[in-house]
PDB file of C-alpha atoms in Angstrom:
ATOM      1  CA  UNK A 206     -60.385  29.046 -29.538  1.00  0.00           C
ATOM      2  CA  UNK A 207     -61.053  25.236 -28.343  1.00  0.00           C
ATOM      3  CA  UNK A 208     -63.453  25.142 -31.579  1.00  0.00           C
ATOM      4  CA  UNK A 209     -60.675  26.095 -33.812  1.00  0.00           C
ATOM      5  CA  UNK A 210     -57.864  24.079 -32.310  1.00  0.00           C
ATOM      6  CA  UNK A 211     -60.851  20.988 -32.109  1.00  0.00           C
ATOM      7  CA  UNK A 212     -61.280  21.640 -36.169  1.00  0.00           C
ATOM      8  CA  UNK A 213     -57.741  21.252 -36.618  1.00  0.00           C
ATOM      9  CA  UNK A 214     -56.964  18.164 -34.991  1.00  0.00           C
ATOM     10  CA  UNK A 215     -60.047  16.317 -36.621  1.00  0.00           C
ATOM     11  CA  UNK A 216     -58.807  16.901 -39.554  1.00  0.00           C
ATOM     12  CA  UNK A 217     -55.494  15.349 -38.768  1.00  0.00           C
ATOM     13  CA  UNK A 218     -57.499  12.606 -37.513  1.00  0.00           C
ATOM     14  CA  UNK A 219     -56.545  13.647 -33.989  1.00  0.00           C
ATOM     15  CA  UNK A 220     -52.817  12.857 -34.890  1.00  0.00           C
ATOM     16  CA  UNK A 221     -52.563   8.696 -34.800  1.00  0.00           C
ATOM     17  CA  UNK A 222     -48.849   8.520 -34.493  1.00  0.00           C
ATOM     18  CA  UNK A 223     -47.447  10.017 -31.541  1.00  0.00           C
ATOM     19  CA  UNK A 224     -44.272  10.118 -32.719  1.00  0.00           C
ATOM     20  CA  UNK A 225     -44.941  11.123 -36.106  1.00  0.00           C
ATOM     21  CA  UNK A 226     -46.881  14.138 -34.139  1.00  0.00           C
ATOM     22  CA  UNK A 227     -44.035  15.200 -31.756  1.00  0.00           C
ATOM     23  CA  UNK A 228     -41.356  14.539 -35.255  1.00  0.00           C
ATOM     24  CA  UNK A 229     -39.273  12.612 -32.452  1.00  0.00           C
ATOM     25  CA  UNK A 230     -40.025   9.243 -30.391  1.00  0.00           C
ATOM     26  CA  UNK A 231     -42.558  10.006 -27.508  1.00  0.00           C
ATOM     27  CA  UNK A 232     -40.053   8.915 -25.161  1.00  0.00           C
ATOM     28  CA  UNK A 233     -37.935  11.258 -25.505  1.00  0.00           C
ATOM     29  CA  UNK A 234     -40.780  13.662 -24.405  1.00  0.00           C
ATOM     30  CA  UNK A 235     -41.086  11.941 -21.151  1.00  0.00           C
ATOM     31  CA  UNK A 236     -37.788  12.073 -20.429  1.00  0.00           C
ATOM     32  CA  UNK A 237     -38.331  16.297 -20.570  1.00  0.00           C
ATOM     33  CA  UNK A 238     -42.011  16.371 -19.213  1.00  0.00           C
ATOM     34  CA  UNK A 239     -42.832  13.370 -16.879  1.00  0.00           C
ATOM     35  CA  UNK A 240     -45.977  12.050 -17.201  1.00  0.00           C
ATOM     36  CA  UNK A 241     -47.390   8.615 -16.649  1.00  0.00           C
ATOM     37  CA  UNK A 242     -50.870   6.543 -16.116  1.00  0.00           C
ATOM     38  CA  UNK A 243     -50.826   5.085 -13.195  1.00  0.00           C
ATOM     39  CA  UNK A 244     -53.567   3.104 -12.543  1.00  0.00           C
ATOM     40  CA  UNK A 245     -57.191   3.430 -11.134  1.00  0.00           C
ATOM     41  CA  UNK A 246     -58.081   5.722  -8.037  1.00  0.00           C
ATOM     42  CA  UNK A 247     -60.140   4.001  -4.732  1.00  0.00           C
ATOM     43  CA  UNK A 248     -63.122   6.253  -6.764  1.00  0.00           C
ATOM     44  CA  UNK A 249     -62.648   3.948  -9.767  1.00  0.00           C
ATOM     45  CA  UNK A 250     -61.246   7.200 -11.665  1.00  0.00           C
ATOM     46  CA  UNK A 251     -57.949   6.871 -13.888  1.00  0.00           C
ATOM     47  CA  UNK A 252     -54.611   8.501 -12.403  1.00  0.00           C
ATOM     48  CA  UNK A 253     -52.048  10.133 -14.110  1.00  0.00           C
ATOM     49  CA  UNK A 254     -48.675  11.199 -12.635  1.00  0.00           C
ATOM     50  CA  UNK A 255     -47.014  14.392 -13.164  1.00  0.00           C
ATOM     51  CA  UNK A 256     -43.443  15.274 -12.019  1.00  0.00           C
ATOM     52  CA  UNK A 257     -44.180  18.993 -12.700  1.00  0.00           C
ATOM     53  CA  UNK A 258     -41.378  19.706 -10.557  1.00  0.00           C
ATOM     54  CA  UNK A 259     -38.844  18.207 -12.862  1.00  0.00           C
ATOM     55  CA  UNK A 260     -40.150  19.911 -16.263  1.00  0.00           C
ATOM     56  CA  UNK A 261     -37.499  21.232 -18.356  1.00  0.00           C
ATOM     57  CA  UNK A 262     -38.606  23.440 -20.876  1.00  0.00           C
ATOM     58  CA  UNK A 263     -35.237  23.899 -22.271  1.00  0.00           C
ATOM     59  CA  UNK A 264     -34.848  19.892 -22.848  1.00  0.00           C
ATOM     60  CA  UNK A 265     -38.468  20.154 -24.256  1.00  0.00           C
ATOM     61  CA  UNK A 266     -37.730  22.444 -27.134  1.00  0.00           C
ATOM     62  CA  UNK A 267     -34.669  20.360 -27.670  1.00  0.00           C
ATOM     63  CA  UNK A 268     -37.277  17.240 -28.566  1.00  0.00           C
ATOM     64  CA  UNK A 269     -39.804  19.423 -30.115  1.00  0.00           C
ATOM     65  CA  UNK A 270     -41.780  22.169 -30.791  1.00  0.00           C
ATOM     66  CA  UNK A 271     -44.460  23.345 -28.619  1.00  0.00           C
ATOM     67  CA  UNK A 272     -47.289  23.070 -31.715  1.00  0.00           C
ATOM     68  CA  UNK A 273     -45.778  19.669 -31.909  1.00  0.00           C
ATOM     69  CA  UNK A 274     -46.357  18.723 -28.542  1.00  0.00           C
ATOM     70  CA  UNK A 275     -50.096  20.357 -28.144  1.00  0.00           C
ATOM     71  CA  UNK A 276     -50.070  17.250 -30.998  1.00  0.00           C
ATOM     72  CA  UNK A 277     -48.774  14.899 -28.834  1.00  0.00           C
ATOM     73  CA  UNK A 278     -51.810  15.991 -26.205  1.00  0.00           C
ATOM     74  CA  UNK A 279     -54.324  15.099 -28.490  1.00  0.00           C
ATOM     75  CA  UNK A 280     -53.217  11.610 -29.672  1.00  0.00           C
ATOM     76  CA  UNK A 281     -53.124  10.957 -25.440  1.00  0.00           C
ATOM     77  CA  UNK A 282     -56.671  12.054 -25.586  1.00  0.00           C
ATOM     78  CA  UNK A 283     -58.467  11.162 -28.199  1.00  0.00           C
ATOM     79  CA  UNK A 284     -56.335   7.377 -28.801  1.00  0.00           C
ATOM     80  CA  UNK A 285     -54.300   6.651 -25.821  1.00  0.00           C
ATOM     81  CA  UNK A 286     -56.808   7.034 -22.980  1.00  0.00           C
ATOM     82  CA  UNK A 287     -58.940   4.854 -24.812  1.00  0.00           C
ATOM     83  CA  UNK A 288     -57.263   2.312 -24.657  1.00  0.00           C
ATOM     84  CA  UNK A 289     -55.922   3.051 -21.209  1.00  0.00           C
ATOM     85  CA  UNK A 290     -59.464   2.549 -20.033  1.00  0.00           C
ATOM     86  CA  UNK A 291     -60.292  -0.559 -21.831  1.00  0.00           C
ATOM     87  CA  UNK A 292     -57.344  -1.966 -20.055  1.00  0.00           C
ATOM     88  CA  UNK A 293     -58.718  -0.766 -16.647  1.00  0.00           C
ATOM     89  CA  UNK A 294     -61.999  -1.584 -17.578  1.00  0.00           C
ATOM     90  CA  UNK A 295     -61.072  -5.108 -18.791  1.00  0.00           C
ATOM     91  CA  UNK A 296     -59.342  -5.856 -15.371  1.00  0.00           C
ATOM     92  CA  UNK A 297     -62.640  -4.286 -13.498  1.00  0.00           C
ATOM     93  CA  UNK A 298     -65.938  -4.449 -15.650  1.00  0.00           C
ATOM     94  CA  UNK A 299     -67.772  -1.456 -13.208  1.00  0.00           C
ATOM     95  CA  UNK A 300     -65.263   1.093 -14.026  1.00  0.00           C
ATOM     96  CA  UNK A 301     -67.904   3.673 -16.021  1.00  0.00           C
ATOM     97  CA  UNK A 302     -65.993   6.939 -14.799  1.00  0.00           C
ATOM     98  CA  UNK A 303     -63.994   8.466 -17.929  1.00  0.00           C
ATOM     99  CA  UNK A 304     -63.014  11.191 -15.185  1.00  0.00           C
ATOM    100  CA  UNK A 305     -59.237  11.206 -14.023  1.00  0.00           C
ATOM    101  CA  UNK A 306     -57.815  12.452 -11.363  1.00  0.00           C
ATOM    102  CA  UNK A 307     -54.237  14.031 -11.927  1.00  0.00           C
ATOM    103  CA  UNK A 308     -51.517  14.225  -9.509  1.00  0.00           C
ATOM    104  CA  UNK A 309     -48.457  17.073  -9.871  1.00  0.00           C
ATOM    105  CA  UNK A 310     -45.928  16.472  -7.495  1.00  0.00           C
ATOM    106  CA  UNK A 311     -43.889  19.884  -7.094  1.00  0.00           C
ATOM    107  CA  UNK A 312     -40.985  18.182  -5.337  1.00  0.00           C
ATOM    108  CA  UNK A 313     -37.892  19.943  -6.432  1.00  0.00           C
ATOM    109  CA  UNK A 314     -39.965  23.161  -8.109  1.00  0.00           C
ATOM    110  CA  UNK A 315     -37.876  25.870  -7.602  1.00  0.00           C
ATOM    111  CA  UNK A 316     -38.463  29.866  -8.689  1.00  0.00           C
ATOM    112  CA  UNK A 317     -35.975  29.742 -11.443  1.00  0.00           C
ATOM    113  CA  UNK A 318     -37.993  27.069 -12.873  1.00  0.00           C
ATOM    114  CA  UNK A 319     -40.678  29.320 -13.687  1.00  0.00           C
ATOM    115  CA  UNK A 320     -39.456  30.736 -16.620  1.00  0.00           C
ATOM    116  CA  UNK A 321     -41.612  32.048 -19.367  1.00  0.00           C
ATOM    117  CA  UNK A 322     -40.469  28.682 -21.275  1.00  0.00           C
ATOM    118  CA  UNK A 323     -41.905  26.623 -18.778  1.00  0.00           C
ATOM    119  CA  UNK A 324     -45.005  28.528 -18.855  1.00  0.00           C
ATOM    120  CA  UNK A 325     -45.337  28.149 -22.389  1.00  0.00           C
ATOM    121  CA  UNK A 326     -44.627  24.389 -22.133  1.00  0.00           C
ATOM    122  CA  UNK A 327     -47.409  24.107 -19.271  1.00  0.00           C
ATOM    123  CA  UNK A 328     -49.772  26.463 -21.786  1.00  0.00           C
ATOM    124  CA  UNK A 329     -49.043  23.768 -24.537  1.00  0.00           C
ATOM    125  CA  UNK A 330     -49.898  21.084 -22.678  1.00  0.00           C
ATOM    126  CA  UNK A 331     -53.403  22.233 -21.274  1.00  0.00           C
ATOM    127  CA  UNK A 332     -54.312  23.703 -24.506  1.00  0.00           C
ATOM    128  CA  UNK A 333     -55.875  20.446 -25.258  1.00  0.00           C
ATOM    129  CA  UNK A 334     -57.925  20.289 -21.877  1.00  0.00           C
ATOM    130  CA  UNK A 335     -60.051  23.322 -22.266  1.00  0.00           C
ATOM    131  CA  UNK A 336     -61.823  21.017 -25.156  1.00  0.00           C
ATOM    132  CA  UNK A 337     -62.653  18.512 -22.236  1.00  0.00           C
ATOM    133  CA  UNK A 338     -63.762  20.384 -19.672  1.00  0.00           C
ATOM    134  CA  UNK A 339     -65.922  17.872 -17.382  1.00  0.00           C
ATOM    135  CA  UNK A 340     -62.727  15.286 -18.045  1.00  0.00           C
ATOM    136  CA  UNK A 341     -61.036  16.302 -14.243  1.00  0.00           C
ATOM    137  CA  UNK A 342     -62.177  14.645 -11.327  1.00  0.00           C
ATOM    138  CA  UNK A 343     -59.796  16.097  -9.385  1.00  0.00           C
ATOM    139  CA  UNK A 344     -56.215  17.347  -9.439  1.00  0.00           C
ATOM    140  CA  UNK A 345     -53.651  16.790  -6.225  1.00  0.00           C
ATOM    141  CA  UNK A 346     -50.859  19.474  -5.853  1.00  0.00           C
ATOM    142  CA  UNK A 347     -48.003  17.534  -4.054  1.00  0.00           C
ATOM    143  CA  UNK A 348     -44.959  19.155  -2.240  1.00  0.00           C
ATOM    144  CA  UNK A 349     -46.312  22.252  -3.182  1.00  0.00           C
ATOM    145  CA  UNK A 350     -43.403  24.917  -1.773  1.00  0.00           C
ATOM    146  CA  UNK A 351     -43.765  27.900   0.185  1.00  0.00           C
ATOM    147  CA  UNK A 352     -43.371  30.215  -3.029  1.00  0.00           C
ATOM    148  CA  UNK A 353     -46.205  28.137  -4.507  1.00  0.00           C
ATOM    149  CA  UNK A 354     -49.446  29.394  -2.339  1.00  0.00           C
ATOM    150  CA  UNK A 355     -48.713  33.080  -3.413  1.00  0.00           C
ATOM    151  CA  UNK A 356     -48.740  31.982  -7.052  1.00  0.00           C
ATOM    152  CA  UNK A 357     -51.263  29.552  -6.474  1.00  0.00           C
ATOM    153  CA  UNK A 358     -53.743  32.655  -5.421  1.00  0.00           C
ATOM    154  CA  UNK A 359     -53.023  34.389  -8.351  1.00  0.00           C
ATOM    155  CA  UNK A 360     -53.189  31.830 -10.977  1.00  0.00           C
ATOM    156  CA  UNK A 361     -56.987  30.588  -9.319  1.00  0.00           C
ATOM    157  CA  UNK A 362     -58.421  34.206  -9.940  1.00  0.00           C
ATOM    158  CA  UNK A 363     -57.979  33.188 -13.556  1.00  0.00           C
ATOM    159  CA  UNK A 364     -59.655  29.650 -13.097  1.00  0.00           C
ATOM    160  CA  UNK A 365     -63.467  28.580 -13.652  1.00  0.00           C
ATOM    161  CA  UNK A 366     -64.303  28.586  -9.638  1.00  0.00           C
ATOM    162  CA  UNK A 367     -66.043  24.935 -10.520  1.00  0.00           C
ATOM    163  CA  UNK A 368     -62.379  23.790 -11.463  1.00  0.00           C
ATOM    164  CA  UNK A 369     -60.857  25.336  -8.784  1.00  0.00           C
ATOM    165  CA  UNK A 370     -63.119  23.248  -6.771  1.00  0.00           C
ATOM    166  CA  UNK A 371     -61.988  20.104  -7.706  1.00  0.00           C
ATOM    167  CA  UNK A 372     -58.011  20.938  -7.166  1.00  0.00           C
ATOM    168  CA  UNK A 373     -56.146  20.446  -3.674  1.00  0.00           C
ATOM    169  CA  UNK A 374     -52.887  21.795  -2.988  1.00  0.00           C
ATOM    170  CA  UNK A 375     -50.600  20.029  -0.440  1.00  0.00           C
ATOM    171  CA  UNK A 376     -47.266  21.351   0.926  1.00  0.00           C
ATOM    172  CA  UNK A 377     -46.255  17.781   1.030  1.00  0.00           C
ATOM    173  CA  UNK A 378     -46.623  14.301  -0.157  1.00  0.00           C
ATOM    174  CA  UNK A 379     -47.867  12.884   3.268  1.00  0.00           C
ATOM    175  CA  UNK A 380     -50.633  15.263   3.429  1.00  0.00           C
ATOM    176  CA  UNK A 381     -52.184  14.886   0.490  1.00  0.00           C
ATOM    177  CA  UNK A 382     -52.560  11.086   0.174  1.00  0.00           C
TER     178      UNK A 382
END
C-alpha cells in the first residue's frame, strides 16, 4: 500500500504546489487541522505542533477533500521539511538528525470529537507516514483526557511495538515537558 501511494506521488512530482494540491490555499487547512514547525528540540530534532484537540473534520471537508489533503502531506514531506531543515541547519551547522519529534496536545478533545470523520481525517493525514517509517523520534501526547488511556490501549495493539516505544502520553501539559 505505501509502494502504491509512493508511485503515485512521484509521478506528480510529490505535488510542488501546496495549494494547487489541497485545490484551496494551505491556510485555510490550518485553520481546520492545526499544525505548525516549531523549532528544534534540546536533542537537535525538528518539532512540530499539533492541536489535535481542535481538529474539525467537518471544517476540513469544507476546504478539501481527504485525497486532496493526503496531497498536501506529501508536499510537507518531500518539499517543505527540506527546507525547514536547511533553515535549522543554517542557524546551527551540527543539526544531522532528520528525525522529528511531534507534539499533539489533546486539550479540549472531547468524545463527540471522535467521529468517524475525524478518524478519516487523522487516517489521511498519516497515510503519508507509513512511507517514512524511521522519520519519528518521538511523539508527546499532551492533556491527554481520562477517556483517552482506554482508547489509547486499544489503538497501541494495532501499532509496530518499536513505534509505540517512542510515543508518551501525558494527562497534562506540565507533565510532559
Amino acid at each position: 500500500e505505501g509502494k502504491d501511494r509512493w508511485n503515485e506521488a512521484k509521478a506528480n512530482d510529490f505535488y510542488p504546489d501546496p495549494d494547487k494540491a489541497l485545490d484551496n490555499p494551505a491556510s485555510a487547512l490550518l485553520t481546520q487541522y492545526p499544525v505548525v514547525k516549531i523549532g528544534m528540540a534540546k536533542n537537535k530534532c525538528p518539532v512540530s505542533y499539533l492541536k489535535a484537540g481542535q481538529i474539525y473534520a467537518e471544517g476540513v471537508e469544507c476546504v478539501t477533500t481527504l485525497e486532496n489533503m493526503t496531497k498536501y502531506f506529501w508536499y510537507d514531506n518531500i518539499h517543505a521539511f527540506p527546507k525547514f531543515m536547511a533553515n535549522l541547519q543554517a542557524a546551527d551547522p551540527d543539526i544531522e538528525r532528520m528525525q522529528t519529534v511531534s507534539i499533539f496536545d489533546l486539550e479540549g478533545l472531547t468524545t463527540s470529537q471522535l467521529s468517524s470523520k475525524t478518524m478519516d481525517v487523522v487516517k489521511a493525514a498519516s497515510a503519508v507516514a507509513v512511507c517514512f517509517p524511521e522519520s519519528l523520534n518521538s511523539l508527546i501526547i499532551l492533556n491527554a483526557p481520562g477517556f483517552f488511556s482506554f482508547s489509547w490501549r486499544v489503538i497501541k495493539g494495532f501499532i509496530n511495538p518499536r513505534t509505540v516505544s517512542k510515543i508518551e502520553v501525558h494527562s497534562s501539559r506540565k507533565s510532559g515537558m
